[in-house]
PDB file of C-alpha atoms and ligand atoms in Angstrom:
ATOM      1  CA  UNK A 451       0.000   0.000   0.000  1.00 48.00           C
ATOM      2  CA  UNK A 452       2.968   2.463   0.440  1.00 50.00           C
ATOM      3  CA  UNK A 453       3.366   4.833   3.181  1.00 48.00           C
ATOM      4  CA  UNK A 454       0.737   6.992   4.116  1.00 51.00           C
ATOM      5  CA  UNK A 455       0.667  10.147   6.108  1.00 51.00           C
ATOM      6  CA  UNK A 456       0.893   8.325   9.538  1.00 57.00           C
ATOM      7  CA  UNK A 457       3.577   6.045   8.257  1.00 56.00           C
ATOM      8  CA  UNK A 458       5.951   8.371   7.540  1.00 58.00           C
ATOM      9  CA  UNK A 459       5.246  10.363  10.826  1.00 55.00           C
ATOM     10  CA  UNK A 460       6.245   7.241  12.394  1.00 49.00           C
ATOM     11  CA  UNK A 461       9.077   6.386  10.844  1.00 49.00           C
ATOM     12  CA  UNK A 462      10.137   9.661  11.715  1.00 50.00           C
ATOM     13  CA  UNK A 463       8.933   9.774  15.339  1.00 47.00           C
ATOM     14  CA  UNK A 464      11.109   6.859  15.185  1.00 46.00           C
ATOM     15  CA  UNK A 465      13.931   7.831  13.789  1.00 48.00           C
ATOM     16  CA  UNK A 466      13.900  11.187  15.776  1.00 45.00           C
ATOM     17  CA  UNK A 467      13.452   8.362  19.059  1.00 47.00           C
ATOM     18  CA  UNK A 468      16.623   6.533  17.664  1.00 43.00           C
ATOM     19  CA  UNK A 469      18.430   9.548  17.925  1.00 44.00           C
ATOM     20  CA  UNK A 470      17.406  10.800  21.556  1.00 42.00           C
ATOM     21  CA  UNK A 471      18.771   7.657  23.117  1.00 39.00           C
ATOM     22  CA  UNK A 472      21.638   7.942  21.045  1.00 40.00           C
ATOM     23  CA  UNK A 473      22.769  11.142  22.552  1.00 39.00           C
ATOM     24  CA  UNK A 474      21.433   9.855  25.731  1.00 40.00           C
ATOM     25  CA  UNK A 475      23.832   6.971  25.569  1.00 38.00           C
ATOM     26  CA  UNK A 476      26.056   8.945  25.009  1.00 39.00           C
ATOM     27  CA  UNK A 477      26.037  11.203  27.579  1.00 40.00           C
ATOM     28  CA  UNK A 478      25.959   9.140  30.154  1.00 41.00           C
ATOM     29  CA  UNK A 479      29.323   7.630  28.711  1.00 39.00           C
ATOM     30  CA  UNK A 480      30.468  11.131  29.035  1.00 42.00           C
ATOM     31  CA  UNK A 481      29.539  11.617  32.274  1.00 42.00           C
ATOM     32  CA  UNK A 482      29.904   8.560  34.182  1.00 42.00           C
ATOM     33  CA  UNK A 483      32.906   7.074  32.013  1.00 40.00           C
ATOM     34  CA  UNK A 484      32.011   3.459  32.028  1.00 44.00           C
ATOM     35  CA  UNK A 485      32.234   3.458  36.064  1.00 48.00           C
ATOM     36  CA  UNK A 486      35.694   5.167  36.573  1.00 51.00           C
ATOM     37  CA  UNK A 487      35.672   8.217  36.517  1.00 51.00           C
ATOM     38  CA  UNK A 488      39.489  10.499  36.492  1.00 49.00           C
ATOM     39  CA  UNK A 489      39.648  12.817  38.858  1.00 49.00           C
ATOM     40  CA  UNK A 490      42.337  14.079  37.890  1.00 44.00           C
ATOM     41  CA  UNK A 491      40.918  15.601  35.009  1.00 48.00           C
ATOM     42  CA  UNK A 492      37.840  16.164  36.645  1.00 47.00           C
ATOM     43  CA  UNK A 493      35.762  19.417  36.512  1.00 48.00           C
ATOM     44  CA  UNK A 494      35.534  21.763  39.516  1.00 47.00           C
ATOM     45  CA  UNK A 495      32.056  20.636  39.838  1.00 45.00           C
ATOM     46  CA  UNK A 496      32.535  17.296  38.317  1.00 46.00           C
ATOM     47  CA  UNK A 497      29.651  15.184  36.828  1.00 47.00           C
ATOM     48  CA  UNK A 498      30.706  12.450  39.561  1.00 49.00           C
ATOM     49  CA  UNK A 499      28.517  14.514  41.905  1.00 49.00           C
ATOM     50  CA  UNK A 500      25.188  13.681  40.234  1.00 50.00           C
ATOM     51  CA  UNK A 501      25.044   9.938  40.308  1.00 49.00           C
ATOM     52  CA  UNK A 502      25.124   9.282  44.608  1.00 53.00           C
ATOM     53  CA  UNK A 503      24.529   5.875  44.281  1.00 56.00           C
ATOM     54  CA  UNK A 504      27.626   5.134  42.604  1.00 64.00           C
ATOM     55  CA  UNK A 505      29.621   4.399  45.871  1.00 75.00           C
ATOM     56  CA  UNK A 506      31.870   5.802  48.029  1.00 83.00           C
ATOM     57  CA  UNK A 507      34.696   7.640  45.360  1.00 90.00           C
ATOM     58  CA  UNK A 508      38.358   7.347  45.911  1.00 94.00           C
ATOM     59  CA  UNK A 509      39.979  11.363  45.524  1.00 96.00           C
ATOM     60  CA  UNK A 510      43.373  11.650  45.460  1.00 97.00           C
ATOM     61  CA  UNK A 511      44.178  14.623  47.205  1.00 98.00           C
ATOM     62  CA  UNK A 512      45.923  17.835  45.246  1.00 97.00           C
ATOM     63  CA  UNK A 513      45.378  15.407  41.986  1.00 96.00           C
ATOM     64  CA  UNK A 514      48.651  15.140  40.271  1.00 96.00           C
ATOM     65  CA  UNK A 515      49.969  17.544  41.912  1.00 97.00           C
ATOM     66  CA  UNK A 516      49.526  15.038  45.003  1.00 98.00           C
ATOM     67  CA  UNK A 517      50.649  16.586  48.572  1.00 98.00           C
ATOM     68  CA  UNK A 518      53.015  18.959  48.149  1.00 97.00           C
ATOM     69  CA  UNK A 519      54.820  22.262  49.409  1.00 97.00           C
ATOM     70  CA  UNK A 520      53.265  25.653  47.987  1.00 97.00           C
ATOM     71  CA  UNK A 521      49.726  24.431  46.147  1.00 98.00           C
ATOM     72  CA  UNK A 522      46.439  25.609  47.426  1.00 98.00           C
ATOM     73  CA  UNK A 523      44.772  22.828  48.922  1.00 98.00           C
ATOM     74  CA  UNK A 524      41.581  25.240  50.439  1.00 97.00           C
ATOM     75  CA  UNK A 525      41.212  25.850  46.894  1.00 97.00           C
ATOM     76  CA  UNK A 526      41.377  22.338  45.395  1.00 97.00           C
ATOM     77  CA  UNK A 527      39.049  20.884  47.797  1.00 97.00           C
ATOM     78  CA  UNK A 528      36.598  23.901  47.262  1.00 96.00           C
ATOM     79  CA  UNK A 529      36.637  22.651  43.281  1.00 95.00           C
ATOM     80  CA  UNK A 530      36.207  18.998  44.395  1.00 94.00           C
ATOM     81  CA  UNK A 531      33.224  18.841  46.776  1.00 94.00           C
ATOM     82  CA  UNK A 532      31.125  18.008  47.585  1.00 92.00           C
ATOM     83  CA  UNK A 533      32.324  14.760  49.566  1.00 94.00           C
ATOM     84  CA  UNK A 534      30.470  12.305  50.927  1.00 93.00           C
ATOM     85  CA  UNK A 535      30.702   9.962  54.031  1.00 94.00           C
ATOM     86  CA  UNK A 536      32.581   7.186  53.503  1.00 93.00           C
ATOM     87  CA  UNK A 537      34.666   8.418  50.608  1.00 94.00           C
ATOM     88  CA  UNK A 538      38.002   8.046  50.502  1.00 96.00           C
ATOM     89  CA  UNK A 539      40.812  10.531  50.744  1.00 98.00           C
ATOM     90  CA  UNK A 540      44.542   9.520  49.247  1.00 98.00           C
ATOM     91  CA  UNK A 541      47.354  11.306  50.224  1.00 98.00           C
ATOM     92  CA  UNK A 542      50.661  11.056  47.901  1.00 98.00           C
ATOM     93  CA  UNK A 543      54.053  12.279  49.219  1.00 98.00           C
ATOM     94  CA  UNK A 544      57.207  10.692  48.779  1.00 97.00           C
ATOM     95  CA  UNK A 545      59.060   9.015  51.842  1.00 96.00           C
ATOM     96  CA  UNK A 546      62.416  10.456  53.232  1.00 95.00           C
ATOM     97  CA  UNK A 547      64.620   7.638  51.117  1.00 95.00           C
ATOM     98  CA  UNK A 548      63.405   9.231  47.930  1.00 94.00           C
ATOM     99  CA  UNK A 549      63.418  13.031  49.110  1.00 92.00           C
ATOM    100  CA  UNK A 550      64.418  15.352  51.682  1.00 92.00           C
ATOM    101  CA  UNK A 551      61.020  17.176  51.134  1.00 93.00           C
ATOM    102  CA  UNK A 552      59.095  15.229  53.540  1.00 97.00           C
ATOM    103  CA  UNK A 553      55.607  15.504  54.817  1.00 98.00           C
ATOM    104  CA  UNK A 554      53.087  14.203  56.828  1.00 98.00           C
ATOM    105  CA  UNK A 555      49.346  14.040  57.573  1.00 98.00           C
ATOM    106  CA  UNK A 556      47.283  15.938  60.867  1.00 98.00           C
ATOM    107  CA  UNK A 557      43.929  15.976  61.740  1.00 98.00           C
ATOM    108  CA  UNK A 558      43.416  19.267  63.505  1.00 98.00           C
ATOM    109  CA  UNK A 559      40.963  19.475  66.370  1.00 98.00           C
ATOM    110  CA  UNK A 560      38.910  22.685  65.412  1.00 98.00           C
ATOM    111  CA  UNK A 561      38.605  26.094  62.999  1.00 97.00           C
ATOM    112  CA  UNK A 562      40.381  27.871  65.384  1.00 98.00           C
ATOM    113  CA  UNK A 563      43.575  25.409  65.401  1.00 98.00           C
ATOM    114  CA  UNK A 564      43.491  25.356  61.649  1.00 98.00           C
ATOM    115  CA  UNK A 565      43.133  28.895  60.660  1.00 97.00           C
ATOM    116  CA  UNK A 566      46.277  29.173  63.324  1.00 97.00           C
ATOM    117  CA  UNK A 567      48.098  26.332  61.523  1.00 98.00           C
ATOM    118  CA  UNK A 568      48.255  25.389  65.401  1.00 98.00           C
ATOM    119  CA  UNK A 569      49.811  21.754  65.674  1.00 97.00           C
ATOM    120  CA  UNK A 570      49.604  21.586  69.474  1.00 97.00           C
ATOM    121  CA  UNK A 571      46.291  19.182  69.769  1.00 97.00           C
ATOM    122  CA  UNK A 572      46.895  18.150  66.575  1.00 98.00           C
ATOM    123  CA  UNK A 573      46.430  14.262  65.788  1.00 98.00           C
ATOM    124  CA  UNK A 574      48.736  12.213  63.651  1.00 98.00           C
ATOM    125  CA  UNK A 575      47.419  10.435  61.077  1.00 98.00           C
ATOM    126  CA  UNK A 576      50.207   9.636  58.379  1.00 98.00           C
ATOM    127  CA  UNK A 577      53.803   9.903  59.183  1.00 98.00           C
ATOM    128  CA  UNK A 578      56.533  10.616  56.849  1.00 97.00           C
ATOM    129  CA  UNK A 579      56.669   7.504  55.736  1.00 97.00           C
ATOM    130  CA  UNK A 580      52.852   6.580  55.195  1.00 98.00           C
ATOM    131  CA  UNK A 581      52.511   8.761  51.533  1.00 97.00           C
ATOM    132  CA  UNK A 582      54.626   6.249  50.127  1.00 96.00           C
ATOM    133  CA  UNK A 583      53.286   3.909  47.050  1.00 95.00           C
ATOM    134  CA  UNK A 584      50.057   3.765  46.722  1.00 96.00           C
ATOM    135  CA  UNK A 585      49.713   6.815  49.120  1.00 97.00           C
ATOM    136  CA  UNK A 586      47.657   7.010  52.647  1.00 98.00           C
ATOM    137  CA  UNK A 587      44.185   6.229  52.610  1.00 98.00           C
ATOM    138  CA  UNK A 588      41.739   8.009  55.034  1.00 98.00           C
ATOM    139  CA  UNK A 589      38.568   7.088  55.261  1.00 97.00           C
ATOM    140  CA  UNK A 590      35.520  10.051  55.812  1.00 97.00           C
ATOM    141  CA  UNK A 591      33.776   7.982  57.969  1.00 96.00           C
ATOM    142  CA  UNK A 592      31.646  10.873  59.872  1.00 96.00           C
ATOM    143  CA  UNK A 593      29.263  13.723  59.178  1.00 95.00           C
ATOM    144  CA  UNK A 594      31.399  16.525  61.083  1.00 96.00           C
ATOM    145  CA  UNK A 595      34.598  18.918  59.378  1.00 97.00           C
ATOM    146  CA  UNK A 596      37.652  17.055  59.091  1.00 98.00           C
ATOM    147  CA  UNK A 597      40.746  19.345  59.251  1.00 98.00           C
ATOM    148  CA  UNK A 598      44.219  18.664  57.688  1.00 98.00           C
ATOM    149  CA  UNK A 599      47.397  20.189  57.854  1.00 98.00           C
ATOM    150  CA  UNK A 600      50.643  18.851  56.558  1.00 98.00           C
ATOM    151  CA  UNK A 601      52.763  18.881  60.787  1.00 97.00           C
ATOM    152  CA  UNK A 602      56.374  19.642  58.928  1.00 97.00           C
ATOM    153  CA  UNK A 603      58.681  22.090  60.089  1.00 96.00           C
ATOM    154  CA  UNK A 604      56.415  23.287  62.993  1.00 94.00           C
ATOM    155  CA  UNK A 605      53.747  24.611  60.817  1.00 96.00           C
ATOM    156  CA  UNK A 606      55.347  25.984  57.951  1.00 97.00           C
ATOM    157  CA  UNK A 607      54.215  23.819  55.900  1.00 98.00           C
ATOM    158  CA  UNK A 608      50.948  24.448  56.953  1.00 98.00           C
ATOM    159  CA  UNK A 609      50.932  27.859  56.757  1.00 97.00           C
ATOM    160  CA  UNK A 610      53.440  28.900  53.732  1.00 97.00           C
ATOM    161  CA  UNK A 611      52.924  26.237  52.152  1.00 97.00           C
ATOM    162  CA  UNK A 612      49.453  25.945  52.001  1.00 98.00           C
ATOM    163  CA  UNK A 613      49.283  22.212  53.002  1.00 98.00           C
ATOM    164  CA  UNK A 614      45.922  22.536  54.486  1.00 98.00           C
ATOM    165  CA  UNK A 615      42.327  21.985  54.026  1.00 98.00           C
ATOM    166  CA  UNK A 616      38.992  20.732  55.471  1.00 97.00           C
ATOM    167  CA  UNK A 617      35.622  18.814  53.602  1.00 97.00           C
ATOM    168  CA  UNK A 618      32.815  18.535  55.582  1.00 96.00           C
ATOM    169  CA  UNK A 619      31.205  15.302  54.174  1.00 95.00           C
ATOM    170  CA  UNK A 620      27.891  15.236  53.140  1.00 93.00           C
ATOM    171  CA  UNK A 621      25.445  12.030  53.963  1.00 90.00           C
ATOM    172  CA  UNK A 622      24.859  10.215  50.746  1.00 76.00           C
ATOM    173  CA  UNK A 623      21.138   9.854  49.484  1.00 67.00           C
ATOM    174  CA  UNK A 624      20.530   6.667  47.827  1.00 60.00           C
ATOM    175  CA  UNK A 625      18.056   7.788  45.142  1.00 50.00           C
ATOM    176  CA  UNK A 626      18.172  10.543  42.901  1.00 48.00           C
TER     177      UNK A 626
HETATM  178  C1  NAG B1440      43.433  10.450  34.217  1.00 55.97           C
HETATM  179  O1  NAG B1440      43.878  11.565  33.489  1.00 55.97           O
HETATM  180  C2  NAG B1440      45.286  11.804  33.596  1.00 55.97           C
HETATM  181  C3  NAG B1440      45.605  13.098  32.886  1.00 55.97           C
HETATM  182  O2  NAG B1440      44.934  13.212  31.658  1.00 55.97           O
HETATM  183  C4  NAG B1440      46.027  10.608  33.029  1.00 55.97           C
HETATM  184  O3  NAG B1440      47.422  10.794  33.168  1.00 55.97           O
HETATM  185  C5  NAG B1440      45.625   9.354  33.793  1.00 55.97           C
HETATM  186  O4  NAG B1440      46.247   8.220  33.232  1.00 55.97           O
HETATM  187  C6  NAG B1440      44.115   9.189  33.759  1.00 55.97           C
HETATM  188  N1  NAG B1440      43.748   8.055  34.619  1.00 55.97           N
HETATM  189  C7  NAG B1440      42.846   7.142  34.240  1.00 55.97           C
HETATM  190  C8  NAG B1440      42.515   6.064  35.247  1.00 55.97           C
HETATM  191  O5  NAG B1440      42.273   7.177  33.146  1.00 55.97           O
HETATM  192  C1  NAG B1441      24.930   5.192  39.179  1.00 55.97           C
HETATM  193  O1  NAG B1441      25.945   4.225  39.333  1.00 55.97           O
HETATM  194  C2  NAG B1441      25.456   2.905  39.585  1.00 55.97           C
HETATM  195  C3  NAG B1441      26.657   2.013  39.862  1.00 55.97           C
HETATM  196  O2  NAG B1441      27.695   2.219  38.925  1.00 55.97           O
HETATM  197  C4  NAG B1441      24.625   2.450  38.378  1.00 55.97           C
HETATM  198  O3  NAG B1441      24.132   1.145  38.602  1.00 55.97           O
HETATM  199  C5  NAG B1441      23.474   3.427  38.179  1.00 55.97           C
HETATM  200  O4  NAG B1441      22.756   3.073  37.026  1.00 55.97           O
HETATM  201  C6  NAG B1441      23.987   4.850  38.042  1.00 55.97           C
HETATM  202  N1  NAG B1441      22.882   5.784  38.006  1.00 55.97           N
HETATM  203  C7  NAG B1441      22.690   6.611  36.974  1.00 55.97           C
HETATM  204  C8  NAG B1441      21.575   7.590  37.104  1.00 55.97           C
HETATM  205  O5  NAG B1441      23.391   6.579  35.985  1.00 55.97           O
HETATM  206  C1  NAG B1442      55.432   5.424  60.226  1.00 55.97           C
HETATM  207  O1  NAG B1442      54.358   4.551  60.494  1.00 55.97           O
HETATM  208  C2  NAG B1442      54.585   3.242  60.039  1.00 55.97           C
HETATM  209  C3  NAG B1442      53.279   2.469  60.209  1.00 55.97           C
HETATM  210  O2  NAG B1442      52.743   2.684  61.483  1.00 55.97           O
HETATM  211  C4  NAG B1442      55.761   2.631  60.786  1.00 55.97           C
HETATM  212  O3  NAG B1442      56.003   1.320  60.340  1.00 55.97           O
HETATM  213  C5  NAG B1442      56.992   3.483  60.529  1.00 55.97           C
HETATM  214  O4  NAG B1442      58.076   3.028  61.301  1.00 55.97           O
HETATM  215  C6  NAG B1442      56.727   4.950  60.877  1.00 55.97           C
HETATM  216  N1  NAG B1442      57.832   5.748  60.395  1.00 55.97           N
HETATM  217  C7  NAG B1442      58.320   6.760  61.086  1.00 55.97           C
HETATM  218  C8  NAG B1442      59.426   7.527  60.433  1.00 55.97           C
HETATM  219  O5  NAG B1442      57.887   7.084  62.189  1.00 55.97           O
HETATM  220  C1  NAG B1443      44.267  29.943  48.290  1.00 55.97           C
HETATM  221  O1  NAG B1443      43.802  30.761  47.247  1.00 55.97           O
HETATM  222  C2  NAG B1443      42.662  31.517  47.608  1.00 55.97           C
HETATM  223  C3  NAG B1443      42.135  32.188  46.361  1.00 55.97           C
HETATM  224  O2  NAG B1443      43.173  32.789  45.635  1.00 55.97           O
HETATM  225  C4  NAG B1443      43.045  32.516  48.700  1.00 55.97           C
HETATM  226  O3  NAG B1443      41.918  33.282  49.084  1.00 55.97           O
HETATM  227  C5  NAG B1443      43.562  31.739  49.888  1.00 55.97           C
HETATM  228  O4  NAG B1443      44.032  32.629  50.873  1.00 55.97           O
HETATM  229  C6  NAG B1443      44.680  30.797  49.483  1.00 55.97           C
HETATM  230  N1  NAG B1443      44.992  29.932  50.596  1.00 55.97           N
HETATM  231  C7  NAG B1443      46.132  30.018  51.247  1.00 55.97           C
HETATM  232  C8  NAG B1443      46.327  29.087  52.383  1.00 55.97           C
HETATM  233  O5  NAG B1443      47.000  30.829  50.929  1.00 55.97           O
HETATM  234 CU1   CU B1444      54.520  19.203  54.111  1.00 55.97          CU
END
């Protein structure tokens, strides 16, 4: 009979259909990368934050740029939140046998200590050693601010060198 009126705005409805999911598909290659997402090329407000149910995410801390003297960690972990409760922090620094640029991890008790860079109550939580390899995982296992400071050189690093930030994980909600 050939293709009447309704046929053809069928076939087109359909082809138009094909299309959508295409891009759809697509997208959501884009944005959620098969599962692993790279953080280190991720965006400051990084498509990983829309799907909550995908776990708790790993974040290397600093990025390639790992923990290190003189870069803005307030900064970089403004641009990664938000965080959530049980993800994962990695810190990267190299032990003393490979550098005499060592560091180490704190958690500082309050605002007040960390504005101050003030070590005093501070709490170790990787030594110099403990960036090595793989790096130091710490887990965000709470809902409260977590503080961290680098404890080298009696604060220095801390405060010239910028080796100190604080997330505030969020609680995850399993739906979207
Ligand atoms: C993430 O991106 C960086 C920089 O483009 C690249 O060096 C690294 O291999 C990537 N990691 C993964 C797991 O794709
Ligand atoms: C989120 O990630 C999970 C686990 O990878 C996946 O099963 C789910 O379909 C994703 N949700 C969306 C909206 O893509
Ligand atoms: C750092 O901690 C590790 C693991 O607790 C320990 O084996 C190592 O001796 C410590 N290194 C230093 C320099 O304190
Ligand atoms: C990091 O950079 C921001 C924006 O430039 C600045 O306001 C902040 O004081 C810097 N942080 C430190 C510890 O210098
Ligand atoms: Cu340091």
């Amino acid at each position: 009979m050939g293709f009447g009126v309704s046929d053809r705005s069928l076939i087109l409805i359909v082809a138009v259909a094909s299309m959508l999911v295409t891009v759809t598909v697509a997208n959501r290659d884009w944005y959620y990368g098969g599962g692993g997402f790279n953080y280190t090329t991720n965006w400051p407000w990084g498509p990983r934050n829309l799907n909550n149910t995908n776990g708790p995410n790993k974040i290397i801390v600093g990025g390639s740029d790992h923990w290190r003297y003189d870069f803005n960690y307030s900064v970089w972990a403004f641009q990664n939140a938000p965080y959530y409760v049980n993800d994962v922090l990695v810190f990267k620094y190299d032990p003393p046998s490979r550098t005499p640029f060592v560091h180490s991890v704190y958690l500082l008790p309050n605002m007040r200590s960390y504005l101050n860079c003030d070590l005093s109550r501070a709490k170790l939580i990787a030594n110099t050693t403990q960036g090595g390899g793989e790096g130091f995982e710490f887990v965000l296992k709470r809902w409260k601010p977590y503080y961290f400071a680098c404890g080298e050189r009696n604060g220095l690093h801390c405060n010239q060198g910028k080796m100190k930030f604080f997330v505030m994980p969020m609680l995850r909600r399993w739906h979207y």
